[in-house]
PDB file of C-alpha atoms in Angstrom:
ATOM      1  CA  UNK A   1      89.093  69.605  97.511  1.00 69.00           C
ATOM      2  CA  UNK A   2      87.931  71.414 100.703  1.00 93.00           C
ATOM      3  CA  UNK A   3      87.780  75.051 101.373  1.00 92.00           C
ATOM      4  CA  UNK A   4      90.688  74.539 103.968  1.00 95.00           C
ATOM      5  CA  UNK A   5      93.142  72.897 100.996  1.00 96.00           C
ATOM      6  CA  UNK A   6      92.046  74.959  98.631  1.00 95.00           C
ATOM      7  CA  UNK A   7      92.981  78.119 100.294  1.00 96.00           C
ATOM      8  CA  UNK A   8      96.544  76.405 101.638  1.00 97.00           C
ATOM      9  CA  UNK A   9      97.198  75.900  98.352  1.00 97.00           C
ATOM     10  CA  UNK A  10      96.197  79.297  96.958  1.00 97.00           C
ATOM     11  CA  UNK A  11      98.235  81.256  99.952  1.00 97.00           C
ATOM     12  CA  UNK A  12     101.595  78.599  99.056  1.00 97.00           C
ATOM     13  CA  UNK A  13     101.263  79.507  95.495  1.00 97.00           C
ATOM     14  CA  UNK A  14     101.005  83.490  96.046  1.00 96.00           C
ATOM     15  CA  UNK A  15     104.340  82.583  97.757  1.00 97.00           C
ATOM     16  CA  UNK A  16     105.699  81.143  95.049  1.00 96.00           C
ATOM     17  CA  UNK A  17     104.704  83.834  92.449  1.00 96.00           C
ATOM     18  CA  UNK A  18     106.095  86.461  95.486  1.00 94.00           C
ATOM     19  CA  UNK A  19     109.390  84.817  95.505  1.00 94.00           C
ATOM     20  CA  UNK A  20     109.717  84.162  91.742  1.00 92.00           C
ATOM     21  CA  UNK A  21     108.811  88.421  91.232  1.00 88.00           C
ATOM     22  CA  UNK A  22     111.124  89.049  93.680  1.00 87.00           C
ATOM     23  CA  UNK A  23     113.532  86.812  91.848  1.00 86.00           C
ATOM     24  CA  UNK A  24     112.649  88.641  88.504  1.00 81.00           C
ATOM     25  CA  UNK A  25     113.520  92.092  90.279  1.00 75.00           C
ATOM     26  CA  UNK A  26     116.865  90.777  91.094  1.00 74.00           C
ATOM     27  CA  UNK A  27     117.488  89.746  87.696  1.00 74.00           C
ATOM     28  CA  UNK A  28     117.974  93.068  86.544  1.00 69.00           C
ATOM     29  CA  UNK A  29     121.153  95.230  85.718  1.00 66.00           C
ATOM     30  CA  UNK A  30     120.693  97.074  89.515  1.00 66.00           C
ATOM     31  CA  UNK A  31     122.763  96.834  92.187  1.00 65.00           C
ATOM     32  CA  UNK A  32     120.447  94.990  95.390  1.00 64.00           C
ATOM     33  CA  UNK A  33     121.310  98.274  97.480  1.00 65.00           C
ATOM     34  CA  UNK A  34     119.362 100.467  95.126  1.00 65.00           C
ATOM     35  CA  UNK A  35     116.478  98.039  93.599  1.00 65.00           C
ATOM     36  CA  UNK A  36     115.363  97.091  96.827  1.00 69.00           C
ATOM     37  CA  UNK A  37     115.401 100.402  98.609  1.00 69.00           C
ATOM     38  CA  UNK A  38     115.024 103.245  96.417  1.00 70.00           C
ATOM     39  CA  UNK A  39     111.465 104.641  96.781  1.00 68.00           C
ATOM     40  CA  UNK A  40     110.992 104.606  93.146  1.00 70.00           C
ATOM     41  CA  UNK A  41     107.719 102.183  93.067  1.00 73.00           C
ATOM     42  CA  UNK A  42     105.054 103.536  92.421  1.00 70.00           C
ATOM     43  CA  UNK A  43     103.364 105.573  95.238  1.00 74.00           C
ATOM     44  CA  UNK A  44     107.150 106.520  96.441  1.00 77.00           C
ATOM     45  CA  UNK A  45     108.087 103.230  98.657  1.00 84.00           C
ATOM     46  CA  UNK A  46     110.680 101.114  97.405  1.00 83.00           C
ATOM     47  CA  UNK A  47     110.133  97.195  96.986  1.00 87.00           C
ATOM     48  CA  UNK A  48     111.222  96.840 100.856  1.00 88.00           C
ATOM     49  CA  UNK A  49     108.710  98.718 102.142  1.00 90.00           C
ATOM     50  CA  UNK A  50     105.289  97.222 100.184  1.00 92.00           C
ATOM     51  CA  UNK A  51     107.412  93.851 101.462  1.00 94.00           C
ATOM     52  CA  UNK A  52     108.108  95.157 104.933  1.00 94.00           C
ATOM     53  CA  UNK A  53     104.095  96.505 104.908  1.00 92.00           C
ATOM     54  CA  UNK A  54     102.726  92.891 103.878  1.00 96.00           C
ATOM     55  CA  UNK A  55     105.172  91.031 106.251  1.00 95.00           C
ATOM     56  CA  UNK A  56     103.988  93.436 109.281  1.00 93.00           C
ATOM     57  CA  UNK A  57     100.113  93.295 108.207  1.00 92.00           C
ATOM     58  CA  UNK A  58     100.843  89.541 108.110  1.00 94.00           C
ATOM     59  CA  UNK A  59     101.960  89.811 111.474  1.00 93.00           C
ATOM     60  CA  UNK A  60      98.329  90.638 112.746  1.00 92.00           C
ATOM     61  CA  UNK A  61      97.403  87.654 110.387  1.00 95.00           C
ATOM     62  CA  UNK A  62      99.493  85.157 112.253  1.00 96.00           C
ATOM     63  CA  UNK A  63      98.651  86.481 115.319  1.00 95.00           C
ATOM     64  CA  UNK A  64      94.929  85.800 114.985  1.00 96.00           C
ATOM     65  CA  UNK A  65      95.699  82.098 113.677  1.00 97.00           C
ATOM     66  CA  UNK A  66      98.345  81.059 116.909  1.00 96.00           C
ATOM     67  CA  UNK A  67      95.391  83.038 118.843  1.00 96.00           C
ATOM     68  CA  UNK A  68      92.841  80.747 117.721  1.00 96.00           C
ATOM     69  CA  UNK A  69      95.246  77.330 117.394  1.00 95.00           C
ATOM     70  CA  UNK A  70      96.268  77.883 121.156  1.00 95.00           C
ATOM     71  CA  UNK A  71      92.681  79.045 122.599  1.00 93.00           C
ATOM     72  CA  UNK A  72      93.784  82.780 123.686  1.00 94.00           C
ATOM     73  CA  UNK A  73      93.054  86.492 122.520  1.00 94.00           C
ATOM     74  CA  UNK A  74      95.660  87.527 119.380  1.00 94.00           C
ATOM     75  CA  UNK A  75      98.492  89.363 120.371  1.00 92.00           C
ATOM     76  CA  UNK A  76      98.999  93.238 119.136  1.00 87.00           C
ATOM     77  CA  UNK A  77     102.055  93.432 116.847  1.00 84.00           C
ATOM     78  CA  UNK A  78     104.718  95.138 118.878  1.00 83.00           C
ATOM     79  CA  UNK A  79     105.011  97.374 115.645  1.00 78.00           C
ATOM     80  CA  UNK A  80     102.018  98.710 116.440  1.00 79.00           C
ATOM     81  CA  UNK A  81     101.384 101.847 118.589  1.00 78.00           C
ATOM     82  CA  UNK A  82      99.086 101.136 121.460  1.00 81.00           C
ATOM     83  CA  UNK A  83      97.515 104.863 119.752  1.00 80.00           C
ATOM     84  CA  UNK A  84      96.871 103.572 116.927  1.00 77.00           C
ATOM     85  CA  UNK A  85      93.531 101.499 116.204  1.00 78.00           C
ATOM     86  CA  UNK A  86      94.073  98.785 113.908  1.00 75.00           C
ATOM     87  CA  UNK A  87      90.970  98.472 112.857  1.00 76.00           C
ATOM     88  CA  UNK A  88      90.374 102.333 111.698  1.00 77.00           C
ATOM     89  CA  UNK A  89      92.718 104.106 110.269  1.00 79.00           C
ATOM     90  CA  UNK A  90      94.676 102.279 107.962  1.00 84.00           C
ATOM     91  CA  UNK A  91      96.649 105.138 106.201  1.00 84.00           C
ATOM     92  CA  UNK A  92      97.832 105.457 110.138  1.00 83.00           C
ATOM     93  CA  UNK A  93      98.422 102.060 110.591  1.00 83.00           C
ATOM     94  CA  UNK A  94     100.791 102.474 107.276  1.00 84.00           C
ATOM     95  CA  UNK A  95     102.313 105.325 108.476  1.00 84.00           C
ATOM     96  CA  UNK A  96     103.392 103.094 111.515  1.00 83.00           C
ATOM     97  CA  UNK A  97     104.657 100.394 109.668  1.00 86.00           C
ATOM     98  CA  UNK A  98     106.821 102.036 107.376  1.00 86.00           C
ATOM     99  CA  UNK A  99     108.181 104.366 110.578  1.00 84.00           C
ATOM    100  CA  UNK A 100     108.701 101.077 112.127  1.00 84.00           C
ATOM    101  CA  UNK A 101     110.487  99.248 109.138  1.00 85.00           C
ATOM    102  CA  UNK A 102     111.941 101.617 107.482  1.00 83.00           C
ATOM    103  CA  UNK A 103     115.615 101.291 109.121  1.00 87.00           C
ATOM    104  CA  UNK A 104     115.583  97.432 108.354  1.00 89.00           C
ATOM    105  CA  UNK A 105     117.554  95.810 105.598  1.00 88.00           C
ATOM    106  CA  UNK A 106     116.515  94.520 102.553  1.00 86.00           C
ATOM    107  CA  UNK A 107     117.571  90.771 103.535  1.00 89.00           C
ATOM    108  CA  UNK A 108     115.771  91.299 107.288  1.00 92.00           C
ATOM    109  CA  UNK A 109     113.126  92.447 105.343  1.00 93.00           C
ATOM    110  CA  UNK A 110     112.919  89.753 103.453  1.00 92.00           C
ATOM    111  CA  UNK A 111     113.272  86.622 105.743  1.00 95.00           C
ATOM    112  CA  UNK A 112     111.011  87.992 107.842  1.00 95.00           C
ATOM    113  CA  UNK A 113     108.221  88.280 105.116  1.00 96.00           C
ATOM    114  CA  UNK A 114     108.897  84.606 103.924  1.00 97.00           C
ATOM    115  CA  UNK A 115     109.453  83.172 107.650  1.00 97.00           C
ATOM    116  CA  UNK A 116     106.086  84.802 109.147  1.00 96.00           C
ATOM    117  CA  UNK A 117     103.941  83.705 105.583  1.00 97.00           C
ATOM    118  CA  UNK A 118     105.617  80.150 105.959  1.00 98.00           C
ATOM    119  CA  UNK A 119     104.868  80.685 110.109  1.00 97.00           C
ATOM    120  CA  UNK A 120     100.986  81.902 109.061  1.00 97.00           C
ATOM    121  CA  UNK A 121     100.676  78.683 106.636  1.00 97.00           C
ATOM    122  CA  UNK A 122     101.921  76.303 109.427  1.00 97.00           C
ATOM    123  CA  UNK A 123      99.199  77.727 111.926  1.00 97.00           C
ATOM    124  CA  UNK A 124      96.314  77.682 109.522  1.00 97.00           C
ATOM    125  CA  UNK A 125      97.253  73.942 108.169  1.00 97.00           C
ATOM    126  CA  UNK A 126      97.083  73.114 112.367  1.00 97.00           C
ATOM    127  CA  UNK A 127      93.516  74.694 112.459  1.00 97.00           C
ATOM    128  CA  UNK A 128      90.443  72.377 112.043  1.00 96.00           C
ATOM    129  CA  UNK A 129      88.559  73.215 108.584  1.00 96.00           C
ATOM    130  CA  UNK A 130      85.407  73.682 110.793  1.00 96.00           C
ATOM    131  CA  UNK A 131      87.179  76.537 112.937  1.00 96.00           C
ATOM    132  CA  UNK A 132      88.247  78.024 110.038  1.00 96.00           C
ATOM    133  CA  UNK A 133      84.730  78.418 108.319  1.00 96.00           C
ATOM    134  CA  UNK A 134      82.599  78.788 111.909  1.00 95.00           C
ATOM    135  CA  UNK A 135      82.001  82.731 112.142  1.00 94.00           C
ATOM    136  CA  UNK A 136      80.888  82.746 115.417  1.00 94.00           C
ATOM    137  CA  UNK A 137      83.898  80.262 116.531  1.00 94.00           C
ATOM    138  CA  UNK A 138      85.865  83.349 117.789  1.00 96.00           C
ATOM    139  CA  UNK A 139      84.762  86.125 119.432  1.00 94.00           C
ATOM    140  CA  UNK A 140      87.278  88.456 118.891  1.00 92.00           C
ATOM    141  CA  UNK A 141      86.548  88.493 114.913  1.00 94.00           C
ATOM    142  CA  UNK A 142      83.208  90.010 115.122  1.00 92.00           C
ATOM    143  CA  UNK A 143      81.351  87.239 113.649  1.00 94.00           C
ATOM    144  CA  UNK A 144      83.332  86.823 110.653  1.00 95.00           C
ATOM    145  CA  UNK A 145      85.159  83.539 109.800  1.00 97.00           C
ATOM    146  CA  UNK A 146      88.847  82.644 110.620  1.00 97.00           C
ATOM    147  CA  UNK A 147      89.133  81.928 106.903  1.00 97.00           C
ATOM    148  CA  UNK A 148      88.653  85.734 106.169  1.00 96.00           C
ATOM    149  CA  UNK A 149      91.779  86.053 107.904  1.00 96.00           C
ATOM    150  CA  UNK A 150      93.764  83.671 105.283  1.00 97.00           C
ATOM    151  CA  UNK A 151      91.766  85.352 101.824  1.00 96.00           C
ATOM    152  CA  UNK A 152      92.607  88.650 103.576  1.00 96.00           C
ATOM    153  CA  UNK A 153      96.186  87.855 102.910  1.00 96.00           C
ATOM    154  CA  UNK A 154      96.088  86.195 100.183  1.00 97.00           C
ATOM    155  CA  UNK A 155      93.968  89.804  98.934  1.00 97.00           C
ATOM    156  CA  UNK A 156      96.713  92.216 100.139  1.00 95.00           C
ATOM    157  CA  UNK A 157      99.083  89.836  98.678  1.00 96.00           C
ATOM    158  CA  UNK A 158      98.164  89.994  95.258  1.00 96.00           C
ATOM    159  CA  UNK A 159      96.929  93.032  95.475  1.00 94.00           C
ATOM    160  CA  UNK A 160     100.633  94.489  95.907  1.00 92.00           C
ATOM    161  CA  UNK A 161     101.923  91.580  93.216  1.00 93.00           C
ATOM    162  CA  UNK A 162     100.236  92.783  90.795  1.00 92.00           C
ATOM    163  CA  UNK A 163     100.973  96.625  91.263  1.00 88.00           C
ATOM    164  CA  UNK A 164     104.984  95.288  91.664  1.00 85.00           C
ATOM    165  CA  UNK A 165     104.335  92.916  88.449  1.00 85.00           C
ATOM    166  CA  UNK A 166     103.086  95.677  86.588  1.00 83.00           C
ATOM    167  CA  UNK A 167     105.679  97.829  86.787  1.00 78.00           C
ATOM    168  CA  UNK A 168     108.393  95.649  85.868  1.00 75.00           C
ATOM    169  CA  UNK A 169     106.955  94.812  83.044  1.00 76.00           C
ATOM    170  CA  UNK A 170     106.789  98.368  81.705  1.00 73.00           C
ATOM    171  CA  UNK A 171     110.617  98.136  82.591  1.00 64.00           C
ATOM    172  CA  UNK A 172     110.420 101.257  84.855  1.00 58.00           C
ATOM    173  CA  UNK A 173     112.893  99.526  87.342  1.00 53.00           C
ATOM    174  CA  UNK A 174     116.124 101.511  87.615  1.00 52.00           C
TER     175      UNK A 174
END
């Protein structure tokens, strides 16, 4: 298997575990008003926000891979502030998502995750493996591969997953 199919097919299973957690949380004896927005995750956001934070970080994602599928520069999330440096601060840049998000509903929240990660899988399946692995293919990366990009998500992904996963398990969801 190549590095490009391998890491299509690691990013379509993280969906899969995603949407079968997310599945699990709805399972439970709470109404979908509460589960999903009551800050009671750990860390005091609620499941929409660590889903609204990995849709919009996901954003910048995508926008690097249609950037580098359609030969321009990647576009800055308009979520973003144009004060706010993507690259530094990220507690900032977090602070400016959830601001951004946090008036959204659960089911906008939601679709719009599982659209852009479907979105981010088309572009990167449209990008030549080569361009994907070349680090000096585009210059607005820094000398670091497109392919960073798509373990980057599939990092902050599971990162979150298994935070989520772990407290369900120890059945603190009320």
């Amino acid at each position: 298997m190549d590095m490009k199919t391998h890491l299509l097919a690691a990013l379509h299973e993280q969906l899969g575990r995603w949407e079968d957690l997310l599945a699990a949380f709805a399972r439970r004896d709470v109404p979908a008003d509460h589960l999903y927005t009551a800050p009671n995750v750990p860390g005091g956001w609620s499941i929409k926000d660590v889903v609204a934070h990995l849709a919009a970080w996901q954003q910048r994602s995508l926008a690097r891979l249609l950037a580098a599928r359609d030969g321009h520069d990647p576009e800055r999330p308009a979520w973003l502030p144009a004060d706010v440096d993507p690259e530094g601060d990220v507690e900032q840049v977090n602070d400016a998502i959830h601001a951004a998000h946090r008036d959204r509903s659960w089911p906008d929240v939601h679709a719009a995750w599982r659209d852009g990660f479907l979105r981010l899988l088309e572009a990167a399946d449209a990008i030549p493996e080569r361009d994907l692995l070349d680090g000096n293919r585009y210059p607005w990366l820094d000398g670091h591969a497109l392919a960073a990009v798509l373990l980057g998500t599939y990092d902050h992904h599971l990162e979150h997953y298994q935070e989520l996963e772990s407290w369900l398990a120890e059945g603190e969801v009320s």
